[in-house]
mmCIF file with all atom_site columns, C-alpha atoms in Angstrom:
data_model
loop_
_atom_site.group_PDB
_atom_site.id
_atom_site.type_symbol
_atom_site.label_atom_id
_atom_site.label_alt_id
_atom_site.label_comp_id
_atom_site.label_asym_id
_atom_site.label_entity_id
_atom_site.label_seq_id
_atom_site.pdbx_PDB_ins_code
_atom_site.Cartn_x
_atom_site.Cartn_y
_atom_site.Cartn_z
_atom_site.occupancy
_atom_site.B_iso_or_equiv
_atom_site.pdbx_formal_charge
_atom_site.auth_seq_id
_atom_site.auth_comp_id
_atom_site.auth_asym_id
_atom_site.auth_atom_id
_atom_site.pdbx_PDB_model_num
ATOM 1   C CA . LYS G 1 1   ? 92.975 -8.707  -12.727 1.00 75.00 ? 30  LYS G CA 1
ATOM 2   C CA . ASN G 1 2   ? 89.417 -7.763  -13.625 1.00 77.00 ? 31  ASN G CA 1
ATOM 3   C CA . GLN G 1 3   ? 89.404 -4.292  -15.121 1.00 89.00 ? 32  GLN G CA 1
ATOM 4   C CA . VAL G 1 4   ? 87.208 -1.991  -17.161 1.00 95.00 ? 33  VAL G CA 1
ATOM 5   C CA . GLU G 1 5   ? 88.839 0.765   -19.233 1.00 96.00 ? 34  GLU G CA 1
ATOM 6   C CA . GLN G 1 6   ? 86.909 3.547   -20.935 1.00 97.00 ? 35  GLN G CA 1
ATOM 7   C CA . SER G 1 7   ? 87.850 6.077   -23.573 1.00 96.00 ? 36  SER G CA 1
ATOM 8   C CA . PRO G 1 8   ? 87.900 8.914   -24.116 1.00 97.00 ? 37  PRO G CA 1
ATOM 9   C CA . GLN G 1 9   ? 88.084 10.275  -20.578 1.00 95.00 ? 38  GLN G CA 1
ATOM 10  C CA . SER G 1 10  ? 86.126 13.332  -21.666 1.00 96.00 ? 39  SER G CA 1
ATOM 11  C CA . LEU G 1 11  ? 84.378 14.492  -24.817 1.00 97.00 ? 40  LEU G CA 1
ATOM 12  C CA . ILE G 1 12  ? 82.795 17.732  -25.981 1.00 97.00 ? 41  ILE G CA 1
ATOM 13  C CA . ILE G 1 13  ? 80.374 17.751  -28.910 1.00 97.00 ? 42  ILE G CA 1
ATOM 14  C CA . LEU G 1 14  ? 77.844 20.152  -30.381 1.00 97.00 ? 43  LEU G CA 1
ATOM 15  C CA . GLU G 1 15  ? 74.140 19.599  -29.974 1.00 97.00 ? 44  GLU G CA 1
ATOM 16  C CA . GLY G 1 16  ? 72.716 17.410  -32.714 1.00 97.00 ? 45  GLY G CA 1
ATOM 17  C CA . LYS G 1 17  ? 75.966 15.578  -33.413 1.00 97.00 ? 46  LYS G CA 1
ATOM 18  C CA . ASN G 1 18  ? 76.593 11.875  -32.889 1.00 97.00 ? 47  ASN G CA 1
ATOM 19  C CA . CYS G 1 19  ? 79.317 10.349  -30.738 1.00 97.00 ? 48  CYS G CA 1
ATOM 20  C CA . THR G 1 20  ? 80.686 6.956   -29.741 1.00 98.00 ? 49  THR G CA 1
ATOM 21  C CA . LEU G 1 21  ? 82.139 5.981   -26.392 1.00 98.00 ? 50  LEU G CA 1
ATOM 22  C CA . GLN G 1 22  ? 84.409 2.974   -25.941 1.00 98.00 ? 51  GLN G CA 1
ATOM 23  C CA . CYS G 1 23  ? 84.795 0.335   -23.248 1.00 98.00 ? 52  CYS G CA 1
ATOM 24  C CA . ASN G 1 24  ? 87.380 -2.461  -23.004 1.00 97.00 ? 53  ASN G CA 1
ATOM 25  C CA . TYR G 1 25  ? 87.235 -5.046  -20.246 1.00 96.00 ? 54  TYR G CA 1
ATOM 26  C CA . THR G 1 26  ? 89.203 -7.986  -18.899 1.00 93.00 ? 55  THR G CA 1
ATOM 27  C CA . VAL G 1 27  ? 86.517 -9.317  -16.546 1.00 88.00 ? 56  VAL G CA 1
ATOM 28  C CA . SER G 1 28  ? 86.267 -13.089 -16.619 1.00 83.00 ? 57  SER G CA 1
ATOM 29  C CA . PRO G 1 29  ? 84.109 -15.092 -16.563 1.00 83.00 ? 58  PRO G CA 1
ATOM 30  C CA . PHE G 1 30  ? 81.814 -12.586 -18.218 1.00 85.00 ? 59  PHE G CA 1
ATOM 31  C CA . SER G 1 31  ? 78.135 -12.335 -17.358 1.00 83.00 ? 60  SER G CA 1
ATOM 32  C CA . ASN G 1 32  ? 76.830 -9.076  -18.752 1.00 88.00 ? 61  ASN G CA 1
ATOM 33  C CA . LEU G 1 33  ? 77.773 -5.507  -19.555 1.00 92.00 ? 62  LEU G CA 1
ATOM 34  C CA . ARG G 1 34  ? 75.803 -2.381  -18.776 1.00 93.00 ? 63  ARG G CA 1
ATOM 35  C CA . TRP G 1 35  ? 76.064 1.238   -19.674 1.00 96.00 ? 64  TRP G CA 1
ATOM 36  C CA . TYR G 1 36  ? 74.981 3.659   -16.981 1.00 95.00 ? 65  TYR G CA 1
ATOM 37  C CA . LYS G 1 37  ? 74.370 7.397   -17.262 1.00 96.00 ? 66  LYS G CA 1
ATOM 38  C CA . GLN G 1 38  ? 75.316 9.482   -14.238 1.00 94.00 ? 67  GLN G CA 1
ATOM 39  C CA . ASP G 1 39  ? 74.227 13.095  -14.087 1.00 93.00 ? 68  ASP G CA 1
ATOM 40  C CA . THR G 1 40  ? 76.350 15.396  -11.943 1.00 88.00 ? 69  THR G CA 1
ATOM 41  C CA . GLY G 1 41  ? 75.547 14.903  -8.274  1.00 83.00 ? 70  GLY G CA 1
ATOM 42  C CA . ARG G 1 42  ? 73.207 11.979  -8.945  1.00 88.00 ? 71  ARG G CA 1
ATOM 43  C CA . GLY G 1 43  ? 73.380 8.201   -8.829  1.00 91.00 ? 72  GLY G CA 1
ATOM 44  C CA . PRO G 1 44  ? 73.955 6.161   -12.012 1.00 93.00 ? 73  PRO G CA 1
ATOM 45  C CA . VAL G 1 45  ? 70.930 5.091   -14.041 1.00 92.00 ? 74  VAL G CA 1
ATOM 46  C CA . SER G 1 46  ? 71.026 1.985   -16.240 1.00 91.00 ? 75  SER G CA 1
ATOM 47  C CA . LEU G 1 47  ? 70.743 2.628   -20.006 1.00 94.00 ? 76  LEU G CA 1
ATOM 48  C CA . THR G 1 48  ? 71.349 -0.790  -21.568 1.00 91.00 ? 77  THR G CA 1
ATOM 49  C CA . ILE G 1 49  ? 72.373 -4.289  -20.561 1.00 89.00 ? 78  ILE G CA 1
ATOM 50  C CA . MET G 1 50  ? 73.826 -6.975  -22.815 1.00 89.00 ? 79  MET G CA 1
ATOM 51  C CA . THR G 1 51  ? 74.639 -10.603 -22.157 1.00 86.00 ? 80  THR G CA 1
ATOM 52  C CA . PHE G 1 52  ? 77.253 -12.733 -23.873 1.00 82.00 ? 81  PHE G CA 1
ATOM 53  C CA . SER G 1 53  ? 75.000 -13.631 -26.797 1.00 85.00 ? 82  SER G CA 1
ATOM 54  C CA . GLU G 1 54  ? 73.819 -10.112 -27.575 1.00 88.00 ? 83  GLU G CA 1
ATOM 55  C CA . ASN G 1 55  ? 75.676 -7.926  -30.054 1.00 91.00 ? 84  ASN G CA 1
ATOM 56  C CA . THR G 1 56  ? 73.604 -4.781  -29.919 1.00 94.00 ? 85  THR G CA 1
ATOM 57  C CA . LYS G 1 57  ? 70.948 -3.165  -27.746 1.00 93.00 ? 86  LYS G CA 1
ATOM 58  C CA . SER G 1 58  ? 69.124 0.111   -28.270 1.00 94.00 ? 87  SER G CA 1
ATOM 59  C CA . ASN G 1 59  ? 67.366 2.452   -25.885 1.00 93.00 ? 88  ASN G CA 1
ATOM 60  C CA . GLY G 1 60  ? 66.018 5.426   -27.789 1.00 95.00 ? 89  GLY G CA 1
ATOM 61  C CA . ARG G 1 61  ? 68.954 7.437   -29.103 1.00 96.00 ? 90  ARG G CA 1
ATOM 62  C CA . TYR G 1 62  ? 71.426 5.185   -27.269 1.00 96.00 ? 91  TYR G CA 1
ATOM 63  C CA . THR G 1 63  ? 72.788 2.093   -29.021 1.00 97.00 ? 92  THR G CA 1
ATOM 64  C CA . ALA G 1 64  ? 75.252 -0.214  -27.323 1.00 97.00 ? 93  ALA G CA 1
ATOM 65  C CA . THR G 1 65  ? 77.312 -2.874  -29.054 1.00 96.00 ? 94  THR G CA 1
ATOM 66  C CA . LEU G 1 66  ? 79.246 -5.777  -27.613 1.00 96.00 ? 95  LEU G CA 1
ATOM 67  C CA . ASP G 1 67  ? 82.030 -7.914  -29.055 1.00 94.00 ? 96  ASP G CA 1
ATOM 68  C CA . ALA G 1 68  ? 82.584 -10.645 -26.486 1.00 90.00 ? 97  ALA G CA 1
ATOM 69  C CA . ASP G 1 69  ? 85.495 -12.084 -28.452 1.00 91.00 ? 98  ASP G CA 1
ATOM 70  C CA . THR G 1 70  ? 87.568 -8.908  -28.301 1.00 94.00 ? 99  THR G CA 1
ATOM 71  C CA . LYS G 1 71  ? 85.987 -7.847  -24.982 1.00 94.00 ? 100 LYS G CA 1
ATOM 72  C CA . GLN G 1 72  ? 84.967 -4.467  -26.300 1.00 96.00 ? 101 GLN G CA 1
ATOM 73  C CA . SER G 1 73  ? 81.778 -2.468  -26.117 1.00 97.00 ? 102 SER G CA 1
ATOM 74  C CA . SER G 1 74  ? 80.695 0.871   -27.468 1.00 98.00 ? 103 SER G CA 1
ATOM 75  C CA . LEU G 1 75  ? 77.870 3.272   -26.742 1.00 98.00 ? 104 LEU G CA 1
ATOM 76  C CA . HIS G 1 76  ? 76.656 5.348   -29.667 1.00 98.00 ? 105 HIS G CA 1
ATOM 77  C CA . ILE G 1 77  ? 74.579 8.448   -29.016 1.00 97.00 ? 106 ILE G CA 1
ATOM 78  C CA . THR G 1 78  ? 72.610 9.791   -31.935 1.00 97.00 ? 107 THR G CA 1
ATOM 79  C CA . ALA G 1 79  ? 71.473 13.389  -32.408 1.00 97.00 ? 108 ALA G CA 1
ATOM 80  C CA . SER G 1 80  ? 72.843 14.523  -29.061 1.00 97.00 ? 109 SER G CA 1
ATOM 81  C CA . GLN G 1 81  ? 70.863 16.814  -26.790 1.00 97.00 ? 110 GLN G CA 1
ATOM 82  C CA . LEU G 1 82  ? 71.961 19.147  -24.008 1.00 97.00 ? 111 LEU G CA 1
ATOM 83  C CA . SER G 1 83  ? 70.466 16.702  -21.507 1.00 96.00 ? 112 SER G CA 1
ATOM 84  C CA . ASP G 1 84  ? 72.922 14.050  -22.666 1.00 97.00 ? 113 ASP G CA 1
ATOM 85  C CA . SER G 1 85  ? 75.674 15.922  -20.799 1.00 97.00 ? 114 SER G CA 1
ATOM 86  C CA . ALA G 1 86  ? 76.692 13.425  -18.110 1.00 96.00 ? 115 ALA G CA 1
ATOM 87  C CA . SER G 1 87  ? 79.212 10.751  -17.230 1.00 96.00 ? 116 SER G CA 1
ATOM 88  C CA . TYR G 1 88  ? 78.684 7.441   -19.031 1.00 97.00 ? 117 TYR G CA 1
ATOM 89  C CA . ILE G 1 89  ? 79.926 4.456   -17.104 1.00 96.00 ? 118 ILE G CA 1
ATOM 90  C CA . CYS G 1 90  ? 80.627 0.974   -18.449 1.00 96.00 ? 119 CYS G CA 1
ATOM 91  C CA . VAL G 1 91  ? 79.932 -1.742  -15.879 1.00 94.00 ? 120 VAL G CA 1
ATOM 92  C CA . VAL G 1 92  ? 80.757 -5.442  -16.262 1.00 92.00 ? 121 VAL G CA 1
ATOM 93  C CA . SER G 1 93  ? 79.405 -8.282  -14.129 1.00 87.00 ? 122 SER G CA 1
ATOM 94  C CA . ASP G 1 94  ? 81.218 -11.574 -13.672 1.00 82.00 ? 123 ASP G CA 1
ATOM 95  C CA . ARG G 1 95  ? 79.330 -14.831 -14.113 1.00 69.00 ? 124 ARG G CA 1
ATOM 96  C CA . GLY G 1 96  ? 78.405 -17.017 -11.218 1.00 58.00 ? 125 GLY G CA 1
ATOM 97  C CA . SER G 1 97  ? 78.821 -14.379 -8.585  1.00 56.00 ? 126 SER G CA 1
ATOM 98  C CA . THR G 1 98  ? 76.004 -14.565 -6.068  1.00 57.00 ? 127 THR G CA 1
ATOM 99  C CA . LEU G 1 99  ? 77.086 -11.166 -4.863  1.00 58.00 ? 128 LEU G CA 1
ATOM 100 C CA . GLY G 1 100 ? 76.368 -9.703  -8.273  1.00 61.00 ? 129 GLY G CA 1
ATOM 101 C CA . ARG G 1 101 ? 79.849 -8.206  -8.250  1.00 74.00 ? 130 ARG G CA 1
ATOM 102 C CA . LEU G 1 102 ? 80.184 -5.310  -10.641 1.00 84.00 ? 131 LEU G CA 1
ATOM 103 C CA . TYR G 1 103 ? 83.360 -3.835  -12.101 1.00 89.00 ? 132 TYR G CA 1
ATOM 104 C CA . PHE G 1 104 ? 83.112 -0.155  -12.939 1.00 92.00 ? 133 PHE G CA 1
ATOM 105 C CA . GLY G 1 105 ? 84.965 1.937   -15.470 1.00 95.00 ? 134 GLY G CA 1
ATOM 106 C CA . ARG G 1 106 ? 85.895 5.517   -14.600 1.00 94.00 ? 135 ARG G CA 1
ATOM 107 C CA . GLY G 1 107 ? 83.405 6.851   -17.072 1.00 95.00 ? 136 GLY G CA 1
ATOM 108 C CA . THR G 1 108 ? 83.501 9.190   -20.034 1.00 97.00 ? 137 THR G CA 1
ATOM 109 C CA . GLN G 1 109 ? 82.441 12.740  -19.217 1.00 96.00 ? 138 GLN G CA 1
ATOM 110 C CA . LEU G 1 110 ? 80.325 13.957  -22.132 1.00 97.00 ? 139 LEU G CA 1
ATOM 111 C CA . THR G 1 111 ? 79.531 17.647  -22.550 1.00 97.00 ? 140 THR G CA 1
ATOM 112 C CA . VAL G 1 112 ? 77.039 18.736  -25.193 1.00 97.00 ? 141 VAL G CA 1
ATOM 113 C CA . TRP G 1 113 ? 77.257 22.393  -26.215 1.00 96.00 ? 142 TRP G CA 1
ATOM 114 C CA . PRO G 1 114 ? 74.430 24.343  -27.845 1.00 95.00 ? 143 PRO G CA 1
ATOM 115 C CA . GLU U 2 1   ? 62.556 4.922   -11.775 1.00 55.00 ? 18  GLU U CA 1
ATOM 116 C CA . ALA U 2 2   ? 64.164 3.273   -8.763  1.00 64.00 ? 19  ALA U CA 1
ATOM 117 C CA . ASP U 2 3   ? 62.603 3.736   -5.316  1.00 88.00 ? 20  ASP U CA 1
ATOM 118 C CA . ILE U 2 4   ? 65.823 4.125   -3.384  1.00 94.00 ? 21  ILE U CA 1
ATOM 119 C CA . TYR U 2 5   ? 66.521 7.143   -1.234  1.00 95.00 ? 22  TYR U CA 1
ATOM 120 C CA . GLN U 2 6   ? 69.511 8.644   0.496   1.00 97.00 ? 23  GLN U CA 1
ATOM 121 C CA . THR U 2 7   ? 69.726 11.353  3.118   1.00 96.00 ? 24  THR U CA 1
ATOM 122 C CA . PRO U 2 8   ? 71.242 13.772  3.528   1.00 96.00 ? 25  PRO U CA 1
ATOM 123 C CA . ARG U 2 9   ? 72.119 14.727  -0.046  1.00 95.00 ? 26  ARG U CA 1
ATOM 124 C CA . TYR U 2 10  ? 74.901 17.031  1.125   1.00 96.00 ? 27  TYR U CA 1
ATOM 125 C CA . LEU U 2 11  ? 76.737 17.106  4.455   1.00 96.00 ? 28  LEU U CA 1
ATOM 126 C CA . VAL U 2 12  ? 79.577 19.331  5.669   1.00 96.00 ? 29  VAL U CA 1
ATOM 127 C CA . ILE U 2 13  ? 80.933 18.484  9.109   1.00 96.00 ? 30  ILE U CA 1
ATOM 128 C CA . GLY U 2 14  ? 84.010 18.949  11.260  1.00 95.00 ? 31  GLY U CA 1
ATOM 129 C CA . THR U 2 15  ? 86.688 16.378  11.978  1.00 96.00 ? 32  THR U CA 1
ATOM 130 C CA . GLY U 2 16  ? 85.910 13.909  14.756  1.00 95.00 ? 33  GLY U CA 1
ATOM 131 C CA . LYS U 2 17  ? 82.127 14.010  14.393  1.00 95.00 ? 34  LYS U CA 1
ATOM 132 C CA . LYS U 2 18  ? 80.054 10.861  14.226  1.00 95.00 ? 35  LYS U CA 1
ATOM 133 C CA . ILE U 2 19  ? 77.759 10.690  11.214  1.00 95.00 ? 36  ILE U CA 1
ATOM 134 C CA . THR U 2 20  ? 75.232 8.292   9.770   1.00 97.00 ? 37  THR U CA 1
ATOM 135 C CA . LEU U 2 21  ? 74.281 8.261   6.107   1.00 97.00 ? 38  LEU U CA 1
ATOM 136 C CA . GLU U 2 22  ? 70.803 6.918   5.528   1.00 97.00 ? 39  GLU U CA 1
ATOM 137 C CA . CYS U 2 23  ? 69.712 4.648   2.677   1.00 98.00 ? 40  CYS U CA 1
ATOM 138 C CA . SER U 2 24  ? 66.281 3.137   2.214   1.00 97.00 ? 41  SER U CA 1
ATOM 139 C CA . GLN U 2 25  ? 64.494 1.304   -0.586  1.00 96.00 ? 42  GLN U CA 1
ATOM 140 C CA . THR U 2 26  ? 60.875 0.358   -1.001  1.00 92.00 ? 43  THR U CA 1
ATOM 141 C CA . MET U 2 27  ? 61.353 -2.399  -3.588  1.00 90.00 ? 44  MET U CA 1
ATOM 142 C CA . GLY U 2 28  ? 61.810 -5.248  -1.104  1.00 90.00 ? 45  GLY U CA 1
ATOM 143 C CA . HIS U 2 29  ? 65.304 -5.971  -2.409  1.00 92.00 ? 46  HIS U CA 1
ATOM 144 C CA . ASP U 2 30  ? 67.471 -8.252  -0.267  1.00 91.00 ? 47  ASP U CA 1
ATOM 145 C CA . LYS U 2 31  ? 70.847 -7.230  -1.691  1.00 91.00 ? 48  LYS U CA 1
ATOM 146 C CA . MET U 2 32  ? 72.101 -3.742  -0.912  1.00 94.00 ? 49  MET U CA 1
ATOM 147 C CA . TYR U 2 33  ? 75.437 -2.023  -1.488  1.00 94.00 ? 50  TYR U CA 1
ATOM 148 C CA . TRP U 2 34  ? 77.447 1.034   -0.492  1.00 96.00 ? 51  TRP U CA 1
ATOM 149 C CA . TYR U 2 35  ? 79.911 2.570   -2.927  1.00 95.00 ? 52  TYR U CA 1
ATOM 150 C CA . GLN U 2 36  ? 82.416 5.389   -2.562  1.00 95.00 ? 53  GLN U CA 1
ATOM 151 C CA . GLN U 2 37  ? 83.142 7.578   -5.572  1.00 93.00 ? 54  GLN U CA 1
ATOM 152 C CA . ASP U 2 38  ? 85.712 10.338  -5.894  1.00 92.00 ? 55  ASP U CA 1
ATOM 153 C CA . PRO U 2 39  ? 85.426 12.862  -8.777  1.00 85.00 ? 56  PRO U CA 1
ATOM 154 C CA . GLY U 2 40  ? 86.421 11.354  -12.113 1.00 83.00 ? 57  GLY U CA 1
ATOM 155 C CA . MET U 2 41  ? 87.055 7.982   -10.546 1.00 88.00 ? 58  MET U CA 1
ATOM 156 C CA . GLU U 2 42  ? 85.271 4.648   -10.630 1.00 89.00 ? 59  GLU U CA 1
ATOM 157 C CA . LEU U 2 43  ? 82.854 3.482   -7.956  1.00 92.00 ? 60  LEU U CA 1
ATOM 158 C CA . HIS U 2 44  ? 84.428 1.360   -5.241  1.00 92.00 ? 61  HIS U CA 1
ATOM 159 C CA . LEU U 2 45  ? 82.387 -1.148  -3.243  1.00 92.00 ? 62  LEU U CA 1
ATOM 160 C CA . ILE U 2 46  ? 82.857 -0.589  0.491   1.00 94.00 ? 63  ILE U CA 1
ATOM 161 C CA . HIS U 2 47  ? 80.004 -2.623  2.029   1.00 95.00 ? 64  HIS U CA 1
ATOM 162 C CA . TYR U 2 48  ? 77.271 -5.016  0.957   1.00 93.00 ? 65  TYR U CA 1
ATOM 163 C CA . SER U 2 49  ? 74.446 -7.005  2.453   1.00 94.00 ? 66  SER U CA 1
ATOM 164 C CA . TYR U 2 50  ? 72.587 -10.123 1.329   1.00 90.00 ? 67  TYR U CA 1
ATOM 165 C CA . GLY U 2 51  ? 69.689 -9.458  3.649   1.00 93.00 ? 68  GLY U CA 1
ATOM 166 C CA . VAL U 2 52  ? 68.687 -8.725  7.232   1.00 95.00 ? 69  VAL U CA 1
ATOM 167 C CA . ASN U 2 53  ? 71.555 -9.243  9.701   1.00 94.00 ? 70  ASN U CA 1
ATOM 168 C CA . SER U 2 54  ? 73.981 -9.889  6.838   1.00 92.00 ? 71  SER U CA 1
ATOM 169 C CA . THR U 2 55  ? 76.783 -7.376  6.200   1.00 94.00 ? 72  THR U CA 1
ATOM 170 C CA . GLU U 2 56  ? 80.179 -7.759  4.558   1.00 92.00 ? 73  GLU U CA 1
ATOM 171 C CA . LYS U 2 57  ? 83.086 -5.493  3.710   1.00 91.00 ? 74  LYS U CA 1
ATOM 172 C CA . GLY U 2 58  ? 83.671 -4.717  0.068   1.00 88.00 ? 75  GLY U CA 1
ATOM 173 C CA . ASP U 2 59  ? 86.764 -4.345  -2.065  1.00 81.00 ? 76  ASP U CA 1
ATOM 174 C CA . LEU U 2 60  ? 87.859 -0.967  -0.757  1.00 81.00 ? 77  LEU U CA 1
ATOM 175 C CA . SER U 2 61  ? 88.917 -0.756  2.847   1.00 77.00 ? 78  SER U CA 1
ATOM 176 C CA . SER U 2 62  ? 86.716 1.668   4.722   1.00 82.00 ? 79  SER U CA 1
ATOM 177 C CA . GLU U 2 63  ? 86.579 2.871   8.311   1.00 88.00 ? 80  GLU U CA 1
ATOM 178 C CA . SER U 2 64  ? 82.816 3.028   8.085   1.00 92.00 ? 81  SER U CA 1
ATOM 179 C CA . THR U 2 65  ? 80.408 0.431   9.428   1.00 94.00 ? 82  THR U CA 1
ATOM 180 C CA . VAL U 2 66  ? 76.947 -0.638  8.286   1.00 96.00 ? 83  VAL U CA 1
ATOM 181 C CA . SER U 2 67  ? 73.940 -2.396  9.754   1.00 96.00 ? 84  SER U CA 1
ATOM 182 C CA . ARG U 2 68  ? 70.928 -4.193  8.269   1.00 97.00 ? 85  ARG U CA 1
ATOM 183 C CA . ILE U 2 69  ? 68.196 -4.560  10.843  1.00 96.00 ? 86  ILE U CA 1
ATOM 184 C CA . ARG U 2 70  ? 65.360 -4.111  8.351   1.00 96.00 ? 87  ARG U CA 1
ATOM 185 C CA . THR U 2 71  ? 65.194 -5.115  4.697   1.00 95.00 ? 88  THR U CA 1
ATOM 186 C CA . GLU U 2 72  ? 64.459 -1.623  3.505   1.00 95.00 ? 89  GLU U CA 1
ATOM 187 C CA . HIS U 2 73  ? 67.113 0.183   5.535   1.00 97.00 ? 90  HIS U CA 1
ATOM 188 C CA . PHE U 2 74  ? 70.941 0.074   5.175   1.00 97.00 ? 91  PHE U CA 1
ATOM 189 C CA . PRO U 2 75  ? 72.611 2.935   7.066   1.00 98.00 ? 92  PRO U CA 1
ATOM 190 C CA . LEU U 2 76  ? 76.343 3.672   6.952   1.00 97.00 ? 93  LEU U CA 1
ATOM 191 C CA . THR U 2 77  ? 78.126 5.137   10.006  1.00 96.00 ? 94  THR U CA 1
ATOM 192 C CA . LEU U 2 78  ? 81.429 6.911   10.471  1.00 93.00 ? 95  LEU U CA 1
ATOM 193 C CA . GLU U 2 79  ? 82.345 6.998   14.172  1.00 92.00 ? 96  GLU U CA 1
ATOM 194 C CA . SER U 2 80  ? 84.919 9.771   13.788  1.00 94.00 ? 97  SER U CA 1
ATOM 195 C CA . ALA U 2 81  ? 84.960 11.590  10.471  1.00 94.00 ? 98  ALA U CA 1
ATOM 196 C CA . ARG U 2 82  ? 88.245 12.751  8.943   1.00 94.00 ? 99  ARG U CA 1
ATOM 197 C CA . PRO U 2 83  ? 89.057 14.885  5.874   1.00 95.00 ? 100 PRO U CA 1
ATOM 198 C CA . SER U 2 84  ? 90.112 11.686  4.047   1.00 93.00 ? 101 SER U CA 1
ATOM 199 C CA . HIS U 2 85  ? 86.468 10.567  4.243   1.00 94.00 ? 102 HIS U CA 1
ATOM 200 C CA . THR U 2 86  ? 85.430 13.426  1.963   1.00 96.00 ? 103 THR U CA 1
ATOM 201 C CA . SER U 2 87  ? 83.761 11.762  -1.022  1.00 95.00 ? 104 SER U CA 1
ATOM 202 C CA . GLN U 2 88  ? 80.446 10.850  -2.622  1.00 95.00 ? 105 GLN U CA 1
ATOM 203 C CA . TYR U 2 89  ? 78.695 7.840   -1.108  1.00 97.00 ? 106 TYR U CA 1
ATOM 204 C CA . LEU U 2 90  ? 76.228 5.918   -3.273  1.00 96.00 ? 107 LEU U CA 1
ATOM 205 C CA . CYS U 2 91  ? 73.773 3.310   -2.041  1.00 97.00 ? 108 CYS U CA 1
ATOM 206 C CA . ALA U 2 92  ? 72.319 0.671   -4.364  1.00 95.00 ? 109 ALA U CA 1
ATOM 207 C CA . SER U 2 93  ? 70.036 -2.342  -4.279  1.00 94.00 ? 110 SER U CA 1
ATOM 208 C CA . ARG U 2 94  ? 69.433 -5.285  -6.557  1.00 88.00 ? 111 ARG U CA 1
ATOM 209 C CA . ASP U 2 95  ? 66.321 -7.348  -7.314  1.00 80.00 ? 112 ASP U CA 1
ATOM 210 C CA . ASN U 2 96  ? 65.776 -10.763 -5.716  1.00 74.00 ? 113 ASN U CA 1
ATOM 211 C CA . LYS U 2 97  ? 65.323 -12.727 -8.929  1.00 71.00 ? 114 LYS U CA 1
ATOM 212 C CA . VAL U 2 98  ? 67.838 -15.466 -9.680  1.00 67.00 ? 115 VAL U CA 1
ATOM 213 C CA . ALA U 2 99  ? 69.521 -16.103 -13.012 1.00 61.00 ? 116 ALA U CA 1
ATOM 214 C CA . PRO U 2 100 ? 68.433 -16.162 -15.749 1.00 62.00 ? 117 PRO U CA 1
ATOM 215 C CA . ALA U 2 101 ? 65.497 -13.977 -14.687 1.00 55.00 ? 118 ALA U CA 1
ATOM 216 C CA . SER U 2 102 ? 67.716 -11.529 -12.848 1.00 60.00 ? 119 SER U CA 1
ATOM 217 C CA . THR U 2 103 ? 69.370 -8.806  -14.874 1.00 66.00 ? 120 THR U CA 1
ATOM 218 C CA . ASP U 2 104 ? 71.874 -8.114  -12.083 1.00 70.00 ? 121 ASP U CA 1
ATOM 219 C CA . THR U 2 105 ? 70.917 -4.491  -12.436 1.00 80.00 ? 122 THR U CA 1
ATOM 220 C CA . GLN U 2 106 ? 71.700 -2.414  -9.394  1.00 86.00 ? 123 GLN U CA 1
ATOM 221 C CA . TYR U 2 107 ? 69.479 0.572   -8.727  1.00 91.00 ? 124 TYR U CA 1
ATOM 222 C CA . PHE U 2 108 ? 71.275 3.548   -7.280  1.00 94.00 ? 125 PHE U CA 1
ATOM 223 C CA . GLY U 2 109 ? 70.185 6.249   -4.916  1.00 95.00 ? 126 GLY U CA 1
ATOM 224 C CA . PRO U 2 110 ? 71.025 9.913   -5.599  1.00 94.00 ? 127 PRO U CA 1
ATOM 225 C CA . GLY U 2 111 ? 74.109 9.817   -3.378  1.00 95.00 ? 128 GLY U CA 1
ATOM 226 C CA . THR U 2 112 ? 75.392 11.770  -0.370  1.00 96.00 ? 129 THR U CA 1
ATOM 227 C CA . ARG U 2 113 ? 78.157 14.287  -0.966  1.00 95.00 ? 130 ARG U CA 1
ATOM 228 C CA . LEU U 2 114 ? 80.210 14.330  2.263   1.00 96.00 ? 131 LEU U CA 1
ATOM 229 C CA . THR U 2 115 ? 82.777 17.010  3.070   1.00 96.00 ? 132 THR U CA 1
ATOM 230 C CA . VAL U 2 116 ? 84.813 16.738  6.256   1.00 96.00 ? 133 VAL U CA 1
ATOM 231 C CA . LEU U 2 117 ? 86.644 19.904  7.255   1.00 95.00 ? 134 LEU U CA 1
#
């Protein structure tokens, strides 16, 4: 069964600190993996996307890594800001799907305190 | 920034009412999707469309229906709303490029928070 598991479920950090969010998946065949940021009451917004051959991808203070062998990904946030408070969702796409079928994790709810 | 819009943003209605959630995009995307999301839970695909006059049910069974008469418009309708329909509904679209040019990225609207009393 294709699944995406994220940890931790929730996380509280102080402003300026770094944090790392984890994602494990069983989706096969694998096409790509995205991290989305979803602010409360809003739709998800794509942060990074990585294909099978990519190990790391950065977008400003966000750095995503991918280990396709162990089927794990992480999202590292550097020097956190209050605006980083949101749900971070790991999304995996299976290869060869004309639908563009996506498998969503439940997200990690990040709260940044001043 | 994605050009995909949803209205209304919030809706509170009584049981038995018929409602239509609107979704429109100005990017010319053929593929569009409806997701349902409960708090703290993953998004579940309830409907999708490959293009005009094409609609399919998604993974999660839903009593809602959709239509795709125009490329830019993908409304979702509940004929008789019930409290179990209370949820957030997210609309998304995807670009028309084919692999390897396509990134498979889906662009999401802001969502409609529906509460059925």
